[in-house]
């Protein structure tokens, strides 16, 4: 009874999606996943509902399909050409994230006890589950990218800290070099002052030597004068 209901819908959706395969690969993947989940959940939960729909709508169109597929599961999924996660651009991911947030805000405040029926129909719930799964699969690379970006930021911060430390070390080295230069300048000044003092001492010594020479010359002149005076006296005495 399940296949009497699901097979026409699945075949119709499959034909339409095969026609639109060249236009949109995402619709192709999403439609097949929706048909598969819908058939599986209808098989698990909707036996009575399938019987009433079978009597009303699917007497003529579904008998031929029922003979062929009465012992089979729903149509298997084809080989999906799309890798997971789907390479969607960033604006589409942001829109899907906003849609998920809105759906969660709409669904979470509603208290849903188990015995009560669900406020939303089963296809919408399956669509929401598929959207959540796809968004989680799409958000995984974003989370990985965020982690990579955080690691890169940490590496950049570490590099910046290392550069700052190197700059501080360079500044300290420059300060040390400046201090050494100042010390050298002070030493040079002290040496120059010592040289100047030595030159002054030499000049003083030269002056003292000159004074001694002058005094010696004066004494010699006085001694010659005394000798001349004494010689004159002796000459005068001898004439007398």
Coordinates of N, CA and C in Angstrom, one line a residue:
X1 N 0.8 -1.2 0.0 CA 0.0 0.0 0.0 C 0.9 1.3 0.0
X2 N 2.0 1.1 0.7 CA 2.9 2.3 0.6 C 3.4 2.6 -0.8
X3 N 3.8 1.5 -1.5 CA 4.3 1.8 -2.8 C 3.3 2.2 -3.8
X4 N 2.0 1.9 -3.6 CA 0.9 2.4 -4.4 C 0.8 3.9 -4.3
X5 N 1.2 4.4 -3.2 CA 1.1 5.9 -3.0 C 2.4 6.5 -3.4
X6 N 3.5 5.9 -3.0 CA 4.8 6.6 -3.1 C 5.4 6.5 -4.5
X7 N 5.1 5.4 -5.2 CA 5.8 5.2 -6.5 C 5.3 6.1 -7.5
X8 N 4.0 6.5 -7.7 CA 3.7 7.5 -8.7 C 4.3 8.8 -8.4
X9 N 4.3 9.2 -7.1 CA 4.9 10.5 -6.7 C 6.4 10.5 -7.0
X10 N 7.0 9.4 -6.7 CA 8.5 9.3 -6.9 C 8.8 9.3 -8.3
X11 N 8.0 8.6 -9.1 CA 8.3 8.6 -10.6 C 8.1 9.9 -11.2
X12 N 7.0 10.6 -10.8 CA 6.7 11.9 -11.3 C 7.8 12.9 -11.0
X13 N 8.3 12.9 -9.7 CA 9.3 13.8 -9.3 C 10.6 13.4 -10.0
X14 N 10.8 12.1 -10.2 CA 12.1 11.7 -10.8 C 12.1 12.1 -12.3
X15 N 11.0 12.0 -13.0 CA 11.0 12.5 -14.4 C 11.2 14.0 -14.5
X16 N 10.5 14.7 -13.6 CA 10.7 16.2 -13.6 C 12.2 16.6 -13.3
X17 N 12.7 15.9 -12.3 CA 14.1 16.2 -11.9 C 15.1 15.8 -12.9
X18 N 14.8 14.7 -13.6 CA 15.7 14.3 -14.7 C 15.7 15.3 -15.9
X19 N 14.5 15.9 -16.1 CA 14.4 16.9 -17.1 C 15.2 18.2 -16.7
X20 N 15.1 18.5 -15.4 CA 15.8 19.7 -14.9 C 17.2 19.4 -14.4
X21 N 17.8 18.3 -14.8 CA 19.1 17.9 -14.3 C 20.2 18.9 -14.8
X22 N 20.1 19.2 -16.0 CA 21.1 20.1 -16.6 C 21.0 21.5 -16.0
X23 N 19.8 21.9 -15.5 CA 19.6 23.2 -15.0 C 20.2 23.4 -13.6
X24 N 19.8 22.4 -12.8 CA 20.2 22.6 -11.4 C 20.6 21.2 -10.8
X25 N 21.8 21.0 -10.4 CA 22.2 19.8 -9.8 C 21.8 19.7 -8.3
X26 N 21.7 20.9 -7.7 CA 21.3 20.9 -6.3 C 19.8 20.5 -6.1
X27 N 19.0 20.9 -7.0 CA 17.6 20.5 -7.0 C 17.5 18.9 -7.2
X28 N 18.3 18.4 -8.1 CA 18.3 17.0 -8.4 C 18.7 16.2 -7.1
X29 N 19.7 16.6 -6.4 CA 20.2 15.9 -5.2 C 19.1 16.0 -4.1
X30 N 18.6 17.3 -3.9 CA 17.7 17.5 -2.9 C 16.4 16.8 -3.1
X31 N 15.9 16.7 -4.3 CA 14.6 16.0 -4.6 C 14.7 14.6 -4.4
X32 N 15.8 13.9 -4.8 CA 16.0 12.5 -4.6 C 16.1 12.2 -3.1
X33 N 16.8 13.0 -2.4 CA 16.9 12.8 -0.9 C 15.5 12.9 -0.2
X34 N 14.8 13.9 -0.7 CA 13.4 14.2 -0.1 C 12.5 13.0 -0.4
X35 N 12.5 12.5 -1.7 CA 11.7 11.3 -2.1 C 12.1 10.1 -1.3
X36 N 13.4 9.9 -1.1 CA 13.8 8.7 -0.3 C 13.3 8.7 1.1
X37 N 13.6 9.9 1.7 CA 13.2 10.0 3.2 C 11.7 10.0 3.3
X38 N 11.0 10.6 2.4 CA 9.5 10.6 2.5 C 9.0 9.2 2.4
X39 N 9.5 8.4 1.4 CA 9.0 7.0 1.3 C 9.4 6.2 2.5
X40 N 10.6 6.4 3.1 CA 11.0 5.6 4.2 C 10.1 5.9 5.4
X41 N 9.9 7.2 5.6 CA 9.1 7.6 6.8 C 7.6 7.2 6.6
X42 N 7.1 7.3 5.4 CA 5.7 6.8 5.1 C 5.6 5.3 5.4
X43 N 6.6 4.6 5.0 CA 6.6 3.2 5.2 C 6.6 2.8 6.7
X44 N 7.2 3.6 7.5 CA 7.3 3.3 9.0 C 6.1 3.8 9.7
X45 N 5.5 4.9 9.3 CA 4.4 5.5 10.2 C 3.0 5.6 9.6
X46 N 2.9 5.4 8.3 CA 1.6 5.7 7.7 C 0.9 4.6 7.0
X47 N 0.7 3.4 7.7 CA 0.1 2.3 7.0 C -1.4 2.6 6.8
X48 N -2.1 3.1 7.8 CA -3.6 3.4 7.7 C -3.8 4.5 6.6
X49 N -3.0 5.5 6.7 CA -3.1 6.6 5.8 C -2.9 6.2 4.4
X50 N -1.9 5.2 4.2 CA -1.7 4.7 2.9 C -2.9 4.0 2.3
X51 N -3.6 3.2 3.2 CA -4.7 2.5 2.7 C -5.8 3.3 2.1
X52 N -6.1 4.4 2.9 CA -7.2 5.3 2.5 C -6.9 6.0 1.2
X53 N -5.6 6.4 1.1 CA -5.2 7.1 -0.2 C -5.1 6.1 -1.4
X54 N -4.8 4.9 -1.1 CA -4.8 3.9 -2.1 C -6.2 3.6 -2.7
X55 N -7.2 3.6 -1.8 CA -8.6 3.3 -2.3 C -9.1 4.5 -3.1
X56 N -8.7 5.7 -2.8 CA -9.3 6.9 -3.4 C -8.6 7.3 -4.7
X57 N -7.2 7.2 -4.7 CA -6.5 7.9 -5.8 C -5.7 6.9 -6.7
X58 N -5.3 5.8 -6.2 CA -4.3 5.0 -6.9 C -4.8 3.6 -7.3
X59 N -6.0 3.5 -7.9 CA -6.5 2.1 -8.2 C -6.0 1.7 -9.6
X60 N -6.1 2.6 -10.5 CA -5.7 2.2 -11.9 C -4.3 2.5 -12.3
X61 N -3.7 3.6 -11.7 CA -2.4 4.0 -12.2 C -1.3 3.2 -11.5
X62 N -1.6 2.6 -10.3 CA -0.5 2.1 -9.5 C -0.5 0.5 -9.5
X63 N -1.4 -0.1 -10.1 CA -1.4 -1.6 -10.1 C -0.3 -2.2 -10.9
X64 N 0.0 -1.6 -12.0 CA 1.1 -2.1 -12.8 C 2.5 -2.0 -12.1
X65 N 2.6 -0.8 -11.3 CA 3.9 -0.6 -10.6 C 3.9 -1.5 -9.3
X66 N 2.7 -1.7 -8.8 CA 2.7 -2.6 -7.6 C 3.1 -4.0 -7.9
X67 N 2.7 -4.5 -9.1 CA 3.1 -5.9 -9.5 C 4.6 -6.0 -9.6
X68 N 5.3 -5.0 -10.0 CA 6.7 -5.0 -10.2 C 7.5 -4.7 -9.0
X69 N 7.0 -3.8 -8.1 CA 7.8 -3.3 -7.0 C 7.1 -3.6 -5.6
X70 N 6.3 -4.6 -5.5 CA 5.6 -4.8 -4.3 C 6.5 -5.3 -3.2
X71 N 7.6 -6.0 -3.6 CA 8.5 -6.6 -2.6 C 9.8 -5.8 -2.5
X72 N 9.9 -4.7 -3.1 CA 11.1 -3.9 -3.1 C 11.0 -2.7 -2.2
X73 N 12.1 -2.2 -1.9 CA 12.2 -0.9 -1.2 C 11.9 0.2 -2.2
X74 N 11.8 1.5 -1.7 CA 11.7 2.6 -2.6 C 12.9 2.7 -3.5
X75 N 12.8 3.5 -4.5 CA 13.8 3.7 -5.5 C 15.1 4.1 -4.9
X76 N 16.2 3.4 -5.2 CA 17.5 3.7 -4.6 C 18.0 5.0 -5.1
X77 N 18.8 5.6 -4.3 CA 19.4 6.9 -4.7 C 20.4 6.7 -5.8
X78 N 20.5 7.5 -6.8 CA 21.6 7.4 -7.8 C 22.9 7.8 -7.2
X79 N 24.0 7.6 -8.0 CA 25.3 8.1 -7.6 C 25.3 9.6 -7.7
X80 N 25.5 10.2 -6.5 CA 25.4 11.7 -6.5 C 26.7 12.2 -7.0
X81 N 26.7 13.1 -8.0 CA 28.0 13.7 -8.5 C 28.5 14.8 -7.6
X82 N 27.7 15.2 -6.6 CA 28.2 16.3 -5.8 C 29.0 15.9 -4.6
X83 N 30.1 16.4 -4.3 CA 30.8 16.1 -3.1 C 30.1 16.8 -1.9
X84 N 30.3 16.3 -0.7 CA 29.8 16.9 0.5 C 31.1 17.4 1.3
X85 N 31.0 18.6 1.7 CA 30.0 19.7 1.7 C 29.9 20.3 0.3
X86 N 28.7 20.8 0.0 CA 28.4 21.4 -1.3 C 29.2 22.8 -1.4
X87 N 29.8 23.0 -2.5 CA 30.6 24.3 -2.6 C 29.7 25.4 -3.0
X88 N 29.0 25.9 -1.9 CA 28.1 27.1 -2.1 C 28.9 28.4 -1.8
X89 N 28.5 29.5 -2.4 CA 29.2 30.7 -2.1 C 28.8 31.2 -0.7
X90 N 29.5 32.2 -0.2 CA 29.3 32.7 1.1 C 27.9 33.3 1.4
X91 N 27.4 34.1 0.4 CA 26.0 34.7 0.7 C 25.0 33.7 0.8
X92 N 25.1 32.6 0.0 CA 24.1 31.5 0.1 C 24.2 30.8 1.4
X93 N 25.4 30.6 1.9 CA 25.6 30.0 3.2 C 25.0 30.9 4.3
X94 N 25.2 32.2 4.2 CA 24.6 33.1 5.2 C 23.1 33.1 5.2
X95 N 22.5 33.0 4.0 CA 21.1 33.0 3.9 C 20.5 31.7 4.5
X96 N 21.2 30.5 4.2 CA 20.8 29.3 4.8 C 20.9 29.3 6.3
X97 N 22.0 29.9 6.8 CA 22.1 30.0 8.2 C 21.0 30.8 8.8
X98 N 20.7 31.9 8.2 CA 19.6 32.8 8.7 C 18.3 32.0 8.7
X99 N 18.0 31.2 7.6 CA 16.8 30.4 7.5 C 16.8 29.4 8.6
X100 N 17.9 28.7 8.9 CA 18.0 27.8 10.0 C 17.7 28.4 11.3
X101 N 18.2 29.6 11.6 CA 18.0 30.3 12.8 C 16.5 30.7 13.0
X102 N 15.9 31.1 11.9 CA 14.5 31.5 11.9 C 13.6 30.2 12.2
X103 N 14.0 29.1 11.5 CA 13.2 27.9 11.8 C 13.4 27.4 13.2
X104 N 14.6 27.5 13.7 CA 14.8 27.1 15.1 C 14.0 28.0 16.1
X105 N 14.0 29.3 15.8 CA 13.2 30.2 16.6 C 11.7 29.9 16.6
X106 N 11.3 29.4 15.4 CA 9.9 29.1 15.3 C 9.5 27.8 15.9
X107 N 10.5 26.8 15.9 CA 10.2 25.5 16.4 C 10.5 25.3 17.9
X108 N 11.5 26.0 18.4 CA 11.9 25.7 19.8 C 10.9 26.2 20.8
X109 N 10.2 27.4 20.7 CA 9.3 27.8 21.7 C 8.0 26.9 21.8
X110 N 7.7 26.1 20.8 CA 6.5 25.3 20.8 C 6.7 24.1 21.6
X111 N 6.0 23.9 22.7 CA 6.1 22.7 23.5 C 5.4 21.5 22.8
X112 N 6.1 20.5 22.5 CA 5.6 19.4 21.7 C 5.7 18.1 22.6
X113 N 4.7 17.8 23.3 CA 4.7 16.5 24.1 C 4.6 15.3 23.1
X114 N 5.1 14.2 23.5 CA 5.1 13.0 22.6 C 3.7 12.5 22.2
X115 N 2.7 12.5 23.1 CA 1.4 11.9 22.7 C 0.7 12.8 21.7
X116 N 0.9 14.1 21.8 CA 0.2 15.0 20.9 C 0.7 14.9 19.5
X117 N -0.2 15.2 18.5 CA 0.3 15.2 17.1 C 1.2 16.3 16.8
X118 N 2.0 16.2 15.8 CA 3.0 17.2 15.4 C 2.3 18.4 14.8
X119 N 2.7 19.6 15.1 CA 2.0 20.8 14.5 C 2.3 21.0 13.0
X120 N 3.4 20.4 12.6 CA 3.7 20.5 11.1 C 3.5 19.2 10.5
X121 N 3.2 19.2 9.2 CA 3.1 17.9 8.5 C 4.5 17.2 8.3
X122 N 4.4 16.0 8.0 CA 5.6 15.2 7.9 C 6.6 15.6 6.8
X123 N 6.1 16.0 5.6 CA 7.1 16.4 4.6 C 7.8 17.7 5.0
X124 N 7.1 18.6 5.7 CA 7.8 19.8 6.2 C 8.9 19.5 7.2
X125 N 8.5 18.5 8.1 CA 9.5 18.1 9.1 C 10.7 17.5 8.4
X126 N 10.5 16.6 7.4 CA 11.6 16.0 6.7 C 12.4 17.1 6.0
X127 N 11.7 18.0 5.4 CA 12.5 19.1 4.7 C 13.3 19.9 5.8
X128 N 12.7 20.1 6.9 CA 13.5 20.8 8.0 C 14.7 20.0 8.4
X129 N 14.5 18.7 8.6 CA 15.6 17.8 9.0 C 16.7 17.8 7.9
X130 N 16.3 17.8 6.6 CA 17.2 17.8 5.5 C 18.0 19.1 5.5
X131 N 17.2 20.2 5.7 CA 17.9 21.5 5.7 C 18.9 21.6 6.9
X132 N 18.5 21.1 8.0 CA 19.4 21.1 9.2 C 20.7 20.3 8.9
X133 N 20.5 19.1 8.3 CA 21.6 18.3 8.0 C 22.5 18.9 7.0
X134 N 21.9 19.5 5.9 CA 22.7 20.1 4.9 C 23.4 21.3 5.4
X135 N 22.7 22.1 6.3 CA 23.4 23.3 6.9 C 24.5 22.9 7.8
X136 N 24.3 21.8 8.5 CA 25.4 21.3 9.3 C 26.6 20.9 8.5
X137 N 26.3 20.2 7.4 CA 27.4 19.7 6.5 C 28.0 20.9 5.8
X138 N 27.2 22.0 5.6 CA 27.8 23.2 5.0 C 28.6 24.0 6.0
X139 N 28.1 23.9 7.2 CA 28.8 24.8 8.2 C 30.1 24.1 8.7
X140 N 30.3 22.8 8.5 CA 31.5 22.2 8.9 C 32.8 22.8 8.3
X141 N 32.8 23.0 6.9 CA 33.9 23.7 6.4 C 34.1 25.2 6.9
X142 N 32.9 25.8 7.2 CA 33.0 27.2 7.7 C 33.7 27.1 9.1
X143 N 33.3 26.1 9.9 CA 33.9 26.0 11.2 C 35.4 25.7 11.1
X144 N 35.7 24.8 10.1 CA 37.1 24.5 9.9 C 37.9 25.7 9.4
X145 N 37.2 26.5 8.6 CA 37.9 27.8 8.1 C 38.1 28.7 9.3
X146 N 37.0 28.8 10.2 CA 37.2 29.6 11.3 C 38.3 29.2 12.2
X147 N 38.4 27.9 12.4 CA 39.5 27.3 13.2 C 40.9 27.6 12.6
X148 N 40.9 27.5 11.3 CA 42.2 27.8 10.5 C 42.5 29.3 10.7
X149 N 41.4 30.1 10.5 CA 41.7 31.6 10.7 C 42.1 31.9 12.1
X150 N 41.5 31.2 13.1 CA 42.0 31.5 14.5 C 43.4 31.0 14.7
X151 N 43.7 29.9 14.1 CA 45.1 29.5 14.2 C 46.1 30.4 13.5
X152 N 45.6 30.9 12.3 CA 46.5 31.9 11.6 C 46.6 33.2 12.4
X153 N 45.5 33.6 13.1 CA 45.5 34.8 13.9 C 46.5 34.6 15.1
X154 N 46.4 33.4 15.7 CA 47.3 33.1 16.8 C 48.8 33.1 16.3
X155 N 49.0 32.5 15.2 CA 50.3 32.6 14.6 C 50.8 34.0 14.4
X156 N 49.9 34.8 13.8 CA 50.2 36.2 13.6 C 50.5 36.9 14.9
X157 N 49.7 36.6 15.9 CA 49.9 37.3 17.2 C 51.2 36.8 17.8
X158 N 51.5 35.6 17.6 CA 52.8 35.1 18.1 C 54.0 35.7 17.4
X159 N 53.8 35.8 16.1 CA 54.9 36.5 15.3 C 55.0 38.0 15.7
X160 N 53.9 38.6 15.9 CA 53.9 40.0 16.3 C 54.6 40.2 17.7
X161 N 54.2 39.2 18.6 CA 54.9 39.3 19.9 C 56.4 39.0 19.8
X162 N 56.8 38.1 18.9 CA 58.2 37.9 18.7 C 58.9 39.1 18.1
X163 N 58.2 39.7 17.2 CA 58.7 40.9 16.6 C 58.9 42.0 17.6
X164 N 57.9 42.1 18.5 CA 57.9 43.1 19.5 C 59.1 42.9 20.5
X165 N 59.2 41.6 20.8 CA 60.4 41.2 21.7 C 61.7 41.5 21.0
X166 N 61.8 41.2 19.7 CA 63.0 41.5 19.0 C 63.3 43.0 18.9
X167 N 62.2 43.8 18.7 CA 62.3 45.2 18.7 C 62.8 45.8 20.1
X168 N 62.2 45.2 21.2 CA 62.6 45.6 22.5 C 64.1 45.2 22.7
X169 N 64.5 44.0 22.3 CA 65.9 43.7 22.4 C 66.8 44.6 21.6
X170 N 66.4 44.9 20.4 CA 67.1 45.9 19.6 C 67.2 47.3 20.3
X171 N 66.1 47.7 20.9 CA 66.2 49.0 21.6 C 67.1 48.9 22.8
X172 N 67.0 47.8 23.5 CA 68.0 47.6 24.6 C 69.4 47.6 24.1
X173 N 69.7 46.9 23.0 CA 71.0 46.9 22.5 C 71.5 48.3 22.1
X174 N 70.5 49.1 21.5 CA 70.8 50.4 21.1 C 71.1 51.3 22.3
X175 N 70.3 51.1 23.3 CA 70.6 51.9 24.6 C 72.0 51.5 25.2
X176 N 72.3 50.2 25.1 CA 73.6 49.8 25.6 C 74.7 50.4 24.8
X177 N 74.5 50.4 23.5 CA 75.5 51.0 22.6 C 75.6 52.5 22.9
X178 N 74.5 53.1 23.1 CA 74.6 54.6 23.4 C 75.3 54.8 24.7
X179 N 75.0 54.0 25.7 CA 75.7 54.1 27.0 C 77.2 53.9 26.8
X180 N 77.6 52.9 26.0 CA 79.0 52.6 25.7 C 79.6 53.8 25.0
X181 N 78.9 54.3 24.1 CA 79.4 55.5 23.4 C 79.6 56.7 24.3
X182 N 78.7 56.8 25.2 CA 78.8 57.9 26.2 C 80.0 57.7 27.1
X183 N 80.2 56.4 27.5 CA 81.3 56.1 28.4 C 82.6 56.4 27.6
X184 N 82.7 56.0 26.4 CA 83.9 56.2 25.5 C 84.1 57.7 25.4
X185 N 83.1 58.5 25.2 CA 83.2 59.9 25.1 C 83.8 60.5 26.4
X186 N 83.2 60.0 27.5 CA 83.7 60.5 28.8 C 85.2 60.1 29.0
X187 N 85.5 58.9 28.6 CA 86.9 58.5 28.7 C 87.8 59.4 27.8
X188 N 87.4 59.6 26.6 CA 88.1 60.5 25.7 C 88.3 61.9 26.3
X189 N 87.2 62.4 26.9 CA 87.3 63.7 27.5 C 88.3 63.7 28.7
X190 N 88.2 62.6 29.5 CA 89.2 62.5 30.6 C 90.6 62.4 30.1
X191 N 90.8 61.7 29.0 CA 92.2 61.6 28.4 C 92.6 63.0 27.9
X192 N 91.7 63.7 27.3 CA 92.1 65.0 26.8 C 92.4 65.9 27.9
X193 N 91.6 65.8 29.0 CA 91.9 66.7 30.1 C 93.3 66.3 30.8
X194 N 93.6 65.1 30.8 CA 94.9 64.6 31.3 C 96.0 65.1 30.5
X195 N 95.8 65.0 29.2 CA 96.8 65.6 28.3 C 97.0 67.1 28.4
X196 N 95.9 67.7 28.6 CA 96.0 69.2 28.8 C 96.8 69.5 30.1
X197 N 96.5 68.7 31.2 CA 97.2 68.9 32.4 C 98.7 68.6 32.3
X198 N 99.0 67.6 31.6 CA 100.4 67.3 31.3 C 101.1 68.4 30.6
X199 N 100.4 68.9 29.6 CA 101.0 70.0 28.8 C 101.2 71.2 29.7
X200 N 100.3 71.5 30.6 CA 100.4 72.6 31.5 C 101.6 72.4 32.4
X201 N 101.7 71.2 32.9 CA 102.9 70.9 33.8 C 104.2 71.0 33.1
X202 N 104.2 70.6 31.8 CA 105.4 70.8 31.0 C 105.7 72.2 30.8
X203 N 104.7 73.0 30.6 CA 105.0 74.4 30.4 C 105.5 75.1 31.7
X204 N 104.9 74.6 32.8 CA 105.4 75.1 34.1 C 106.9 74.7 34.4
X205 N 107.2 73.5 34.0 CA 108.6 73.1 34.2 C 109.5 73.9 33.3
X206 N 109.1 74.1 32.1 CA 109.9 75.0 31.2 C 110.1 76.4 31.7
X207 N 109.0 76.9 32.3 CA 109.1 78.2 32.8 C 110.1 78.3 34.0
X208 N 110.0 77.2 34.8 CA 110.9 77.1 36.0 C 112.4 77.0 35.5
X209 N 112.6 76.2 34.5 CA 113.9 76.1 33.9 C 114.4 77.4 33.3
X210 N 113.5 78.1 32.7 CA 113.9 79.5 32.2 C 114.3 80.4 33.3
X211 N 113.5 80.3 34.4 CA 113.8 81.2 35.5 C 115.2 80.9 36.1
X212 N 115.4 79.6 36.2 CA 116.7 79.1 36.8 C 117.8 79.6 35.9
X213 N 117.6 79.5 34.6 CA 118.7 79.9 33.7 C 118.9 81.4 33.8
X214 N 117.8 82.2 33.9 CA 118.0 83.6 34.1 C 118.7 84.0 35.3
X215 N 118.3 83.2 36.4 CA 119.0 83.5 37.7 C 120.5 83.2 37.6
X216 N 120.8 82.1 37.0 CA 122.2 81.7 36.8 C 123.0 82.7 36.0
X217 N 122.3 83.2 34.9 CA 123.0 84.2 34.1 C 123.2 85.5 34.9
X218 N 122.2 85.9 35.7 CA 122.4 87.1 36.5 C 123.5 86.9 37.5
X219 N 123.6 85.8 38.1 CA 124.6 85.5 39.1 C 126.0 85.6 38.4
X220 N 126.1 85.0 37.2 CA 127.4 85.1 36.5 C 127.7 86.5 36.1
X221 N 126.8 87.3 35.7 CA 127.0 88.7 35.4 C 127.5 89.4 36.7
X222 N 126.8 89.2 37.8 CA 127.3 89.8 39.0 C 128.7 89.4 39.4
X223 N 128.9 88.1 39.2 CA 130.3 87.6 39.6 C 131.3 88.3 38.7
X224 N 131.1 88.5 37.4 CA 132.0 89.1 36.5 C 132.2 90.6 36.9
X225 N 131.1 91.2 37.3 CA 131.2 92.6 37.8 C 132.1 92.7 39.0
X226 N 131.9 91.8 39.9 CA 132.7 91.8 41.1 C 134.2 91.6 40.8
X227 N 134.4 90.7 39.9 CA 135.8 90.4 39.4 C 136.4 91.7 38.8
X228 N 135.6 92.4 38.0 CA 136.1 93.6 37.3 C 136.4 94.7 38.3
X229 N 135.5 94.8 39.3 CA 135.7 95.8 40.3 C 137.0 95.5 41.1
X230 N 137.1 94.2 41.5 CA 138.3 93.8 42.3 C 139.6 94.0 41.4
X231 N 139.5 93.8 40.2 CA 140.7 94.0 39.3 C 141.0 95.4 39.3
X232 N 140.1 96.3 39.2 CA 140.3 97.7 39.1 C 140.9 98.2 40.4
X233 N 140.4 97.6 41.5 CA 141.0 98.0 42.8 C 142.5 97.6 42.9
X234 N 142.8 96.4 42.5 CA 144.1 95.9 42.6 C 145.1 96.8 41.7
X235 N 144.5 97.2 40.6 CA 145.3 98.0 39.7 C 145.6 99.4 40.3
X236 N 144.6 100.0 40.9 CA 144.8 101.3 41.6 C 145.8 101.2 42.7
X237 N 145.7 100.1 43.4 CA 146.6 99.9 44.6 C 148.0 99.8 44.1
X238 N 148.2 99.1 43.0 CA 149.6 98.9 42.5 C 150.2 100.1 41.9
X239 N 149.4 101.1 41.4 CA 149.9 102.3 40.9 C 150.3 103.2 42.0
X240 N 149.5 103.1 43.0 CA 149.8 103.9 44.2 C 151.2 103.5 44.8

